[in-house]
């Protein structure tokens, strides 16, 4: 598969630039007006002849960033058969990389355009890199270069990069929560949260507290366990802000903190009701038990009141 | 006199559904993910989201709001981060990073609820 992709990439690169594709309409005031109205751009050189001339232009000019708009395919647009990006999209669609996201856009404007000018665009395939493991899934970065011309004169250029990726199979149920695996060693902990207690394992032989629960004491090796009830107060020892990937039942981003309890052990948990930007090491937090259903109560943490 | 380190006045954009749809159409981008929430969600997005032409346009507006009508925009390079879904609020901030004669380079970040949505560099002369 990868070999077929490389062969096709080389073929399209070697074919060079696509034939120039003219915009549907020349640069025109109504489309400029729609743009400045939608984007809220009040720069007068786009709508006021006198202001444009005062700024040194030869009359009204189009916003430079509109360059791509003039050659967009429109509602029922079809790509030309020699369009390198279209060829690449089809190649990767067929190879199972069916999703697309734009990642980079670099536009260079050689001069401003005036209403009435007819713009055409041609495209070359610059580069294809992959397969890469990305946050979205395995994919390929496809980079094309567009050149806009008026007659033979290049007026603007654009380097455009998209990621064509294979979306991860079977999107998870985001309304669910991750449920703990409850076994012999940790049942007391989850029975505790359900009872409104934060229980910490305790060694009856040497007295050491430990978390997470385990069958033997790491200090003295005793294989007996009991537990004590923690006060539910602590400080943030360390934390991460989780942006990606999605986690069932979680709104992104969320904060996972390693909380150092007053009793001395450390415990991982989600820190809720907090702006991630304000979380810091040493922050005082308190337990926030949250009943999910009759069988599960999860321990969260929130800033201490 | 513009100097390196000068910061631009912030620009706040309410990305209402109306804003997302009207900018998509004004940029002649009729991809369904920019105007049809059902389709956007079926494709795995939380909602409709801003298109890239609008991002470039907003970055241009943000810089020329500051640079004034005499400025000439020479280059806009943007990198996309997290999506900007409908009902987000984007805050654009920027700083002059280089001055070379009339050429001014400005770094721009547009930040939304989910984090940095667009990170860019703009070259203007004035």
Short mmCIF file of C-alpha atoms in Angstrom, two decimals:
data_model
loop_
_atom_site.label_atom_id
_atom_site.label_comp_id
_atom_site.label_asym_id
_atom_site.label_seq_id
_atom_site.Cartn_x
_atom_site.Cartn_y
_atom_site.Cartn_z
CA UNK A 1 0.00 0.00 0.00
CA UNK A 2 2.71 2.45 1.03
CA UNK A 3 4.59 1.71 -2.20
CA UNK A 4 1.49 2.45 -4.26
CA UNK A 5 1.10 5.75 -2.44
CA UNK A 6 4.72 6.72 -3.07
CA UNK A 7 4.41 5.85 -6.77
CA UNK A 8 1.31 7.97 -7.18
CA UNK A 9 2.87 10.85 -5.22
CA UNK A 10 5.91 10.79 -7.53
CA UNK A 11 3.67 10.66 -10.59
CA UNK A 12 1.62 13.68 -9.47
CA UNK A 13 4.75 15.61 -8.46
CA UNK A 14 6.31 14.92 -11.85
CA UNK A 15 3.15 16.07 -13.63
CA UNK A 16 3.82 19.56 -12.25
CA UNK A 17 1.31 22.36 -12.03
CA UNK A 18 -2.35 21.89 -12.80
CA UNK A 19 -3.91 23.94 -15.58
CA UNK A 20 -4.92 27.41 -14.33
CA UNK A 21 -8.48 27.40 -12.99
CA UNK A 22 -10.27 30.73 -13.27
CA UNK A 23 -12.39 32.04 -10.43
CA UNK A 24 -16.16 31.98 -10.96
CA UNK A 25 -16.33 35.76 -10.75
CA UNK A 26 -13.77 38.51 -11.11
CA UNK A 27 -12.75 40.28 -7.91
CA UNK A 28 -15.93 42.15 -7.05
CA UNK A 29 -17.42 44.52 -4.51
CA UNK A 30 -20.46 42.45 -3.45
CA UNK A 31 -18.29 39.52 -2.36
CA UNK A 32 -15.91 41.93 -0.62
CA UNK A 33 -18.90 43.44 1.18
CA UNK A 34 -20.10 40.00 2.28
CA UNK A 35 -16.63 39.24 3.63
CA UNK A 36 -16.12 42.44 5.61
CA UNK A 37 -19.67 42.20 6.96
CA UNK A 38 -19.27 38.59 8.10
CA UNK A 39 -15.80 39.04 9.58
CA UNK A 40 -16.49 42.46 11.06
CA UNK A 41 -13.52 44.03 9.28
CA UNK A 42 -13.90 47.82 9.27
CA UNK A 43 -10.77 48.64 7.28
CA UNK A 44 -12.12 51.37 4.93
CA UNK A 45 -9.80 50.57 2.00
CA UNK A 46 -12.04 47.62 1.10
CA UNK A 47 -15.21 49.67 0.73
CA UNK A 48 -14.35 53.36 0.36
CA UNK A 49 -12.62 54.63 -2.77
CA UNK A 50 -11.35 57.85 -1.15
CA UNK A 51 -9.97 55.97 1.87
CA UNK A 52 -8.24 53.46 -0.40
CA UNK A 53 -6.66 56.27 -2.44
CA UNK A 54 -5.62 58.08 0.75
CA UNK A 55 -3.81 54.86 1.75
CA UNK A 56 -1.92 54.88 -1.54
CA UNK A 57 -4.03 52.40 -3.52
CA UNK A 58 -5.40 52.96 -6.99
CA UNK A 59 -8.99 52.74 -5.70
CA UNK A 60 -10.79 50.11 -3.62
CA UNK A 61 -8.85 46.89 -2.98
CA UNK A 62 -9.90 43.43 -1.88
CA UNK A 63 -8.76 42.05 1.49
CA UNK A 64 -5.57 40.10 0.71
CA UNK A 65 -6.80 37.12 2.74
CA UNK A 66 -9.74 36.84 0.31
CA UNK A 67 -7.37 35.51 -2.36
CA UNK A 68 -8.53 31.91 -1.89
CA UNK A 69 -12.18 32.95 -1.94
CA UNK A 70 -12.01 34.04 -5.58
CA UNK A 71 -11.22 30.52 -6.76
CA UNK A 72 -13.26 28.45 -4.30
CA UNK A 73 -15.22 25.69 -5.97
CA UNK A 74 -18.59 26.81 -4.66
CA UNK A 75 -21.62 24.86 -3.53
CA UNK A 76 -21.49 22.24 -6.28
CA UNK A 77 -17.80 22.58 -7.04
CA UNK A 78 -15.86 19.80 -8.67
CA UNK A 79 -12.10 19.66 -8.60
CA UNK A 80 -10.38 19.59 -11.97
CA UNK A 81 -9.10 16.13 -12.88
CA UNK A 82 -5.49 17.37 -12.83
CA UNK A 83 -5.79 19.05 -9.43
CA UNK A 84 -2.96 17.58 -7.31
CA UNK A 85 -4.80 18.01 -4.02
CA UNK A 86 -7.89 16.32 -5.47
CA UNK A 87 -5.75 13.45 -6.75
CA UNK A 88 -4.10 13.05 -3.37
CA UNK A 89 -7.42 13.16 -1.50
CA UNK A 90 -8.82 10.43 -3.72
CA UNK A 91 -5.66 8.33 -3.33
CA UNK A 92 -5.85 8.50 0.45
CA UNK A 93 -9.62 8.03 0.55
CA UNK A 94 -9.11 4.79 -1.36
CA UNK A 95 -6.33 3.77 1.03
CA UNK A 96 -8.63 4.21 4.04
CA UNK A 97 -7.40 7.63 5.17
CA UNK A 98 -10.86 9.10 4.77
CA UNK A 99 -10.81 12.09 7.11
CA UNK A 100 -9.15 15.43 6.55
CA UNK A 101 -8.08 18.36 8.63
CA UNK A 102 -6.17 21.45 7.51
CA UNK A 103 -3.07 22.11 9.60
CA UNK A 104 -1.12 24.94 7.96
CA UNK A 105 -1.84 27.80 5.61
CA UNK A 106 0.84 30.27 4.56
CA UNK A 107 -0.25 32.99 2.16
CA UNK A 108 2.07 35.49 0.50
CA UNK A 109 0.52 38.47 -1.28
CA UNK A 110 2.60 40.09 -4.03
CA UNK A 111 0.13 42.92 -4.50
CA UNK A 112 -3.41 44.02 -3.68
CA UNK A 113 -6.22 43.24 -6.12
CA UNK A 114 -8.89 45.58 -7.43
CA UNK A 115 -12.50 44.87 -8.36
CA UNK A 116 -12.70 43.72 -11.96
CA UNK A 117 -9.50 41.68 -11.98
CA UNK A 118 -9.89 38.06 -13.06
CA UNK A 119 -7.86 35.66 -10.95
CA UNK A 120 -6.82 32.11 -11.86
CA UNK A 121 -5.18 29.53 -9.68
CA UNK A 122 -2.90 26.60 -10.34
CA UNK A 123 -1.60 24.02 -7.92
CA UNK A 124 1.50 21.86 -7.58
CA UNK A 125 2.10 19.01 -5.17
CA UNK A 126 4.94 20.06 -2.93
CA UNK A 127 5.34 17.21 -0.49
CA UNK A 128 3.69 14.15 1.03
CA UNK A 129 4.92 12.83 4.38
CA UNK A 130 3.71 9.72 6.13
CA UNK A 131 2.38 7.54 7.48
CA UNK A 132 2.55 9.40 10.79
CA UNK A 133 0.91 8.55 14.10
CA UNK A 134 -1.04 11.64 15.11
CA UNK A 135 -3.49 12.48 17.86
CA UNK A 136 -6.30 11.99 15.35
CA UNK A 137 -5.09 8.67 14.01
CA UNK A 138 -2.58 7.45 11.46
CA UNK A 139 -2.28 9.84 8.56
CA UNK A 140 -0.32 11.61 5.85
CA UNK A 141 0.57 15.28 5.59
CA UNK A 142 -0.07 16.57 2.08
CA UNK A 143 1.43 19.94 1.17
CA UNK A 144 0.42 21.79 -1.97
CA UNK A 145 1.44 25.16 -3.35
CA UNK A 146 -1.14 27.35 -5.04
CA UNK A 147 -0.25 30.29 -7.22
CA UNK A 148 -2.84 32.89 -8.17
CA UNK A 149 -2.28 34.83 -11.35
CA UNK A 150 -3.85 37.75 -13.17
CA UNK A 151 -2.93 37.15 -16.78
CA UNK A 152 0.65 35.89 -16.50
CA UNK A 153 1.42 37.85 -13.35
CA UNK A 154 1.62 35.91 -10.08
CA UNK A 155 -0.28 37.97 -7.49
CA UNK A 156 -0.34 35.60 -4.52
CA UNK A 157 0.89 32.20 -3.37
CA UNK A 158 -0.21 29.75 -0.73
CA UNK A 159 1.40 26.79 0.92
CA UNK A 160 -1.41 24.59 2.22
CA UNK A 161 -0.99 21.50 4.37
CA UNK A 162 -3.68 19.01 5.26
CA UNK A 163 -3.60 15.83 7.30
CA UNK A 164 -5.44 12.94 5.63
CA UNK A 165 -6.03 10.43 8.38
CA UNK A 166 -7.80 7.21 9.21
CA UNK A 167 -10.23 8.00 12.01
CA UNK A 168 -9.99 5.66 14.96
CA UNK A 169 -12.58 2.89 14.73
CA UNK A 170 -15.80 2.89 16.77
CA UNK A 171 -15.96 6.15 18.64
CA UNK A 172 -16.34 5.45 22.36
CA UNK A 173 -19.48 6.18 24.33
CA UNK A 174 -18.68 9.56 25.85
CA UNK A 175 -21.67 9.54 28.16
CA UNK A 176 -20.19 6.61 30.09
CA UNK A 177 -17.54 6.71 32.78
CA UNK A 178 -14.52 4.49 33.11
CA UNK A 179 -15.38 1.99 35.82
CA UNK A 180 -12.74 0.69 38.20
CA UNK A 181 -11.84 -2.98 38.28
CA UNK A 182 -12.75 -4.01 41.80
CA UNK A 183 -10.96 -6.98 43.30
CA UNK A 184 -10.02 -8.52 46.61
CA UNK A 185 -7.31 -5.98 47.37
CA UNK A 186 -9.24 -2.78 46.64
CA UNK A 187 -12.88 -3.64 47.41
CA UNK A 188 -12.61 -1.81 50.77
CA UNK A 189 -11.69 1.38 48.92
CA UNK A 190 -14.77 1.39 46.68
CA UNK A 191 -17.05 0.26 49.52
CA UNK A 192 -15.63 3.25 51.34
CA UNK A 193 -16.42 5.80 48.67
CA UNK A 194 -19.96 4.40 48.46
CA UNK A 195 -20.22 4.84 52.24
CA UNK A 196 -18.92 8.41 52.02
CA UNK A 197 -15.41 7.61 53.23
CA UNK A 198 -11.96 7.87 51.74
CA UNK A 199 -10.23 4.74 53.02
CA UNK A 200 -6.48 4.27 52.96
CA UNK A 201 -4.87 0.89 53.37
CA UNK A 202 -2.95 0.44 56.61
CA UNK A 203 -0.47 -2.21 57.69
CA UNK A 204 -1.54 -3.62 61.09
CA UNK A 205 1.97 -4.98 61.63
CA UNK A 206 4.16 -1.90 61.10
CA UNK A 207 1.52 0.79 60.93
CA UNK A 208 2.48 2.16 57.50
CA UNK A 209 -0.22 3.67 55.25
CA UNK A 210 -0.14 2.82 51.56
CA UNK A 211 -1.97 3.64 48.35
CA UNK A 212 -2.87 2.23 45.87
CA UNK A 213 -3.97 -0.89 47.75
CA UNK A 214 -1.94 -4.05 47.47
CA UNK A 215 -1.75 -7.46 49.15
CA UNK A 216 1.52 -6.93 51.03
CA UNK A 217 3.16 -4.14 52.97
CA UNK A 218 6.09 -2.71 50.97
CA UNK A 219 7.82 -1.80 54.26
CA UNK A 220 7.65 -4.92 56.38
CA UNK A 221 6.28 -7.49 53.95
CA UNK A 222 3.33 -8.37 56.16
CA UNK A 223 0.43 -9.88 54.24
CA UNK A 224 -2.28 -8.52 56.50
CA UNK A 225 -4.21 -5.36 55.71
CA UNK A 226 -6.77 -3.10 57.25
CA UNK A 227 -7.61 0.53 56.57
CA UNK A 228 -8.13 3.93 58.11
CA UNK A 229 -10.45 6.73 57.04
CA UNK A 230 -8.65 9.77 55.63
CA UNK A 231 -9.81 13.29 56.34
CA UNK A 232 -10.20 14.00 52.63
CA UNK A 233 -7.85 16.97 52.55
CA UNK A 234 -4.56 17.35 50.76
CA UNK A 235 -2.42 19.35 48.40
CA UNK A 236 -1.58 19.03 44.74
CA UNK A 237 1.76 17.24 44.52
CA UNK A 238 1.74 17.19 40.70
CA UNK A 239 -0.83 17.38 37.93
CA UNK A 240 -1.49 17.22 34.20
CA UNK A 241 -4.05 19.00 32.05
CA UNK A 242 -5.50 16.38 29.72
CA UNK A 243 -6.40 17.80 26.29
CA UNK A 244 -6.36 14.69 24.13
CA UNK A 245 -7.41 11.97 23.46
CA UNK A 246 -11.09 12.00 24.52
CA UNK A 247 -11.95 10.01 27.63
CA UNK A 248 -15.41 8.49 28.20
CA UNK A 249 -17.60 10.78 30.28
CA UNK A 250 -15.10 13.64 30.32
CA UNK A 251 -15.28 17.13 28.92
CA UNK A 252 -11.87 18.13 27.59
CA UNK A 253 -9.66 19.55 28.91
CA UNK A 254 -9.66 18.17 32.45
CA UNK A 255 -7.11 18.09 35.24
CA UNK A 256 -5.67 14.93 36.77
CA UNK A 257 -3.89 15.62 40.04
CA UNK A 258 -1.61 13.58 42.21
CA UNK A 259 -2.91 14.63 45.62
CA UNK A 260 -0.76 14.29 48.69
CA UNK A 261 -3.15 13.54 51.56
CA UNK A 262 -2.65 15.01 55.00
CA UNK A 263 -2.10 11.42 56.09
CA UNK A 264 0.97 11.25 53.85
CA UNK A 265 0.02 8.98 50.96
CA UNK A 266 -0.52 10.22 47.42
CA UNK A 267 -3.61 9.48 45.37
CA UNK A 268 -4.48 10.19 41.73
CA UNK A 269 -7.78 11.81 40.97
CA UNK A 270 -9.56 14.29 38.76
CA UNK A 271 -9.58 17.86 39.98
CA UNK A 272 -12.97 19.41 39.20
CA UNK A 273 -14.59 22.84 39.47
CA UNK A 274 -11.31 24.49 38.61
CA UNK A 275 -9.84 26.54 35.78
CA UNK A 276 -6.88 24.43 34.57
CA UNK A 277 -4.80 27.61 34.29
CA UNK A 278 -5.08 28.23 38.04
CA UNK A 279 -3.98 24.78 39.20
CA UNK A 280 -0.57 24.74 40.86
CA UNK A 281 1.63 22.46 42.89
CA UNK A 282 0.87 22.93 46.56
CA UNK A 283 -2.75 23.97 45.95
CA UNK A 284 -5.06 22.88 48.78
CA UNK A 285 -7.79 20.49 47.69
CA UNK A 286 -10.60 18.59 49.30
CA UNK A 287 -12.41 15.38 48.51
CA UNK A 288 -15.59 15.54 46.42
CA UNK A 289 -17.27 12.14 46.34
CA UNK A 290 -19.63 11.82 43.40
CA UNK A 291 -22.23 9.07 43.23
CA UNK A 292 -22.42 7.73 39.68
CA UNK A 293 -24.98 5.00 40.37
CA UNK A 294 -25.89 2.53 43.12
CA UNK A 295 -22.69 0.59 42.58
CA UNK A 296 -20.14 3.29 42.01
CA UNK A 297 -19.09 6.45 43.79
CA UNK A 298 -16.00 8.14 42.36
CA UNK A 299 -13.62 10.25 44.41
CA UNK A 300 -12.92 13.61 42.78
CA UNK A 301 -11.03 16.57 44.18
CA UNK A 302 -11.87 20.24 44.14
CA UNK A 303 -10.12 23.38 45.41
CA UNK A 304 -10.40 23.62 49.20
CA UNK A 305 -13.04 26.09 50.29
CA UNK B 1 7.37 54.11 16.30
CA UNK B 2 6.77 50.40 16.40
CA UNK B 3 9.18 48.40 18.50
CA UNK B 4 9.73 44.73 19.15
CA UNK B 5 7.64 43.68 22.12
CA UNK B 6 4.74 46.05 21.40
CA UNK B 7 1.49 44.22 22.06
CA UNK B 8 -1.64 44.60 19.96
CA UNK B 9 -5.04 45.44 21.42
CA UNK B 10 -6.89 42.18 22.03
CA UNK B 11 -9.77 41.20 19.78
CA UNK B 12 -12.62 39.07 21.09
CA UNK B 13 -14.81 37.17 18.63
CA UNK B 14 -18.05 35.50 19.67
CA UNK B 15 -18.17 32.45 17.42
CA UNK B 16 -21.95 32.20 17.44
CA UNK B 17 -23.56 29.74 15.03
CA UNK B 18 -24.51 32.78 12.93
CA UNK B 19 -20.89 33.89 12.84
CA UNK B 20 -19.61 30.42 11.90
CA UNK B 21 -22.18 30.05 9.12
CA UNK B 22 -22.00 33.57 7.71
CA UNK B 23 -18.22 33.59 7.54
CA UNK B 24 -18.16 30.14 5.91
CA UNK B 25 -20.58 31.31 3.23
CA UNK B 26 -18.81 34.66 2.79
CA UNK B 27 -15.63 32.71 2.10
CA UNK B 28 -17.51 30.43 -0.34
CA UNK B 29 -16.77 27.40 1.81
CA UNK B 30 -19.82 25.15 1.62
CA UNK B 31 -18.38 22.15 3.49
CA UNK B 32 -21.27 20.85 5.62
CA UNK B 33 -19.20 20.85 8.83
CA UNK B 34 -19.32 24.66 8.75
CA UNK B 35 -23.11 25.04 8.57
CA UNK B 36 -24.88 21.76 9.44
CA UNK B 37 -24.55 20.61 13.04
CA UNK B 38 -26.07 17.16 12.41
CA UNK B 39 -23.53 16.43 9.70
CA UNK B 40 -20.69 17.91 11.78
CA UNK B 41 -21.60 15.68 14.70
CA UNK B 42 -21.96 12.65 12.45
CA UNK B 43 -18.35 13.29 11.40
CA UNK B 44 -17.21 13.30 15.00
CA UNK B 45 -17.17 17.03 15.76
CA UNK B 46 -18.89 18.55 18.76
CA UNK B 47 -20.60 21.20 16.63
CA UNK B 48 -20.09 23.25 13.47
CA UNK B 49 -16.71 24.96 13.50
CA UNK B 50 -14.87 27.89 11.93
CA UNK B 51 -13.25 27.31 8.54
CA UNK B 52 -9.63 28.04 7.78
CA UNK B 53 -10.29 30.90 5.36
CA UNK B 54 -12.05 32.71 8.18
CA UNK B 55 -9.09 32.09 10.47
CA UNK B 56 -6.79 33.73 7.96
CA UNK B 57 -9.27 36.58 7.56
CA UNK B 58 -9.60 37.11 11.30
CA UNK B 59 -5.83 37.16 11.73
CA UNK B 60 -5.65 39.75 8.94
CA UNK B 61 -8.40 41.84 10.54
CA UNK B 62 -6.78 41.63 13.97
CA UNK B 63 -3.45 42.93 12.66
CA UNK B 64 -4.83 45.64 10.35
CA UNK B 65 -7.18 46.87 13.11
CA UNK B 66 -3.93 47.75 14.86
CA UNK B 67 -1.70 48.61 11.89
CA UNK B 68 -4.27 50.89 10.23
CA UNK B 69 -5.48 51.36 6.65
CA UNK B 70 -2.06 52.40 5.34
CA UNK B 71 -0.57 49.01 6.19
CA UNK B 72 0.16 46.50 3.46
CA UNK B 73 -0.29 42.84 4.38
CA UNK B 74 2.49 40.79 2.78
CA UNK B 75 2.20 37.37 4.36
CA UNK B 76 -0.09 35.50 6.74
CA UNK B 77 1.12 32.10 7.95
CA UNK B 78 -1.11 30.19 10.31
CA UNK B 79 -1.03 26.86 12.04
CA UNK B 80 -4.23 25.34 13.34
CA UNK B 81 -4.61 23.95 16.85
CA UNK B 82 -7.84 22.90 18.51
CA UNK B 83 -11.13 23.52 16.67
CA UNK B 84 -13.24 26.62 17.31
CA UNK B 85 -16.76 25.27 17.66
CA UNK B 86 -19.94 27.32 17.62
CA UNK B 87 -20.53 29.09 20.97
CA UNK B 88 -16.80 29.44 21.59
CA UNK B 89 -15.24 32.84 22.19
CA UNK B 90 -11.91 33.50 20.52
CA UNK B 91 -9.49 36.00 21.96
CA UNK B 92 -6.76 37.20 19.64
CA UNK B 93 -3.56 38.53 21.13
CA UNK B 94 -0.43 39.58 19.32
CA UNK B 95 3.03 40.98 19.71
CA UNK B 96 5.56 42.58 17.41
CA UNK B 97 8.45 40.14 17.08
CA UNK B 98 10.61 41.87 14.47
CA UNK B 99 10.98 45.29 12.87
CA UNK B 100 13.15 45.66 9.79
CA UNK B 101 12.76 49.07 8.13
CA UNK B 102 9.10 49.23 7.11
CA UNK B 103 8.60 45.49 7.61
CA UNK B 104 6.86 44.53 10.83
CA UNK B 105 6.43 40.92 11.90
CA UNK B 106 3.62 40.20 14.33
CA UNK B 107 2.99 36.91 16.11
CA UNK B 108 -0.67 36.16 16.72
CA UNK B 109 -2.55 33.64 18.85
CA UNK B 110 -6.30 33.10 18.74
CA UNK B 111 -7.35 31.25 21.86
CA UNK B 112 -10.69 29.62 22.60
CA UNK B 113 -12.21 27.48 25.35
CA UNK B 114 -10.29 24.39 24.27
CA UNK B 115 -6.92 26.11 23.95
CA UNK B 116 -4.95 27.68 21.13
CA UNK B 117 -7.07 27.56 17.98
CA UNK B 118 -4.81 29.46 15.60
CA UNK B 119 -1.16 30.38 15.93
CA UNK B 120 0.25 32.64 13.28
CA UNK B 121 2.73 35.15 11.98
CA UNK B 122 1.84 38.19 9.90
CA UNK B 123 4.22 40.36 7.89
CA UNK B 124 2.98 43.90 7.23
CA UNK B 125 4.63 47.05 6.00
CA UNK B 126 3.57 50.55 6.85
#
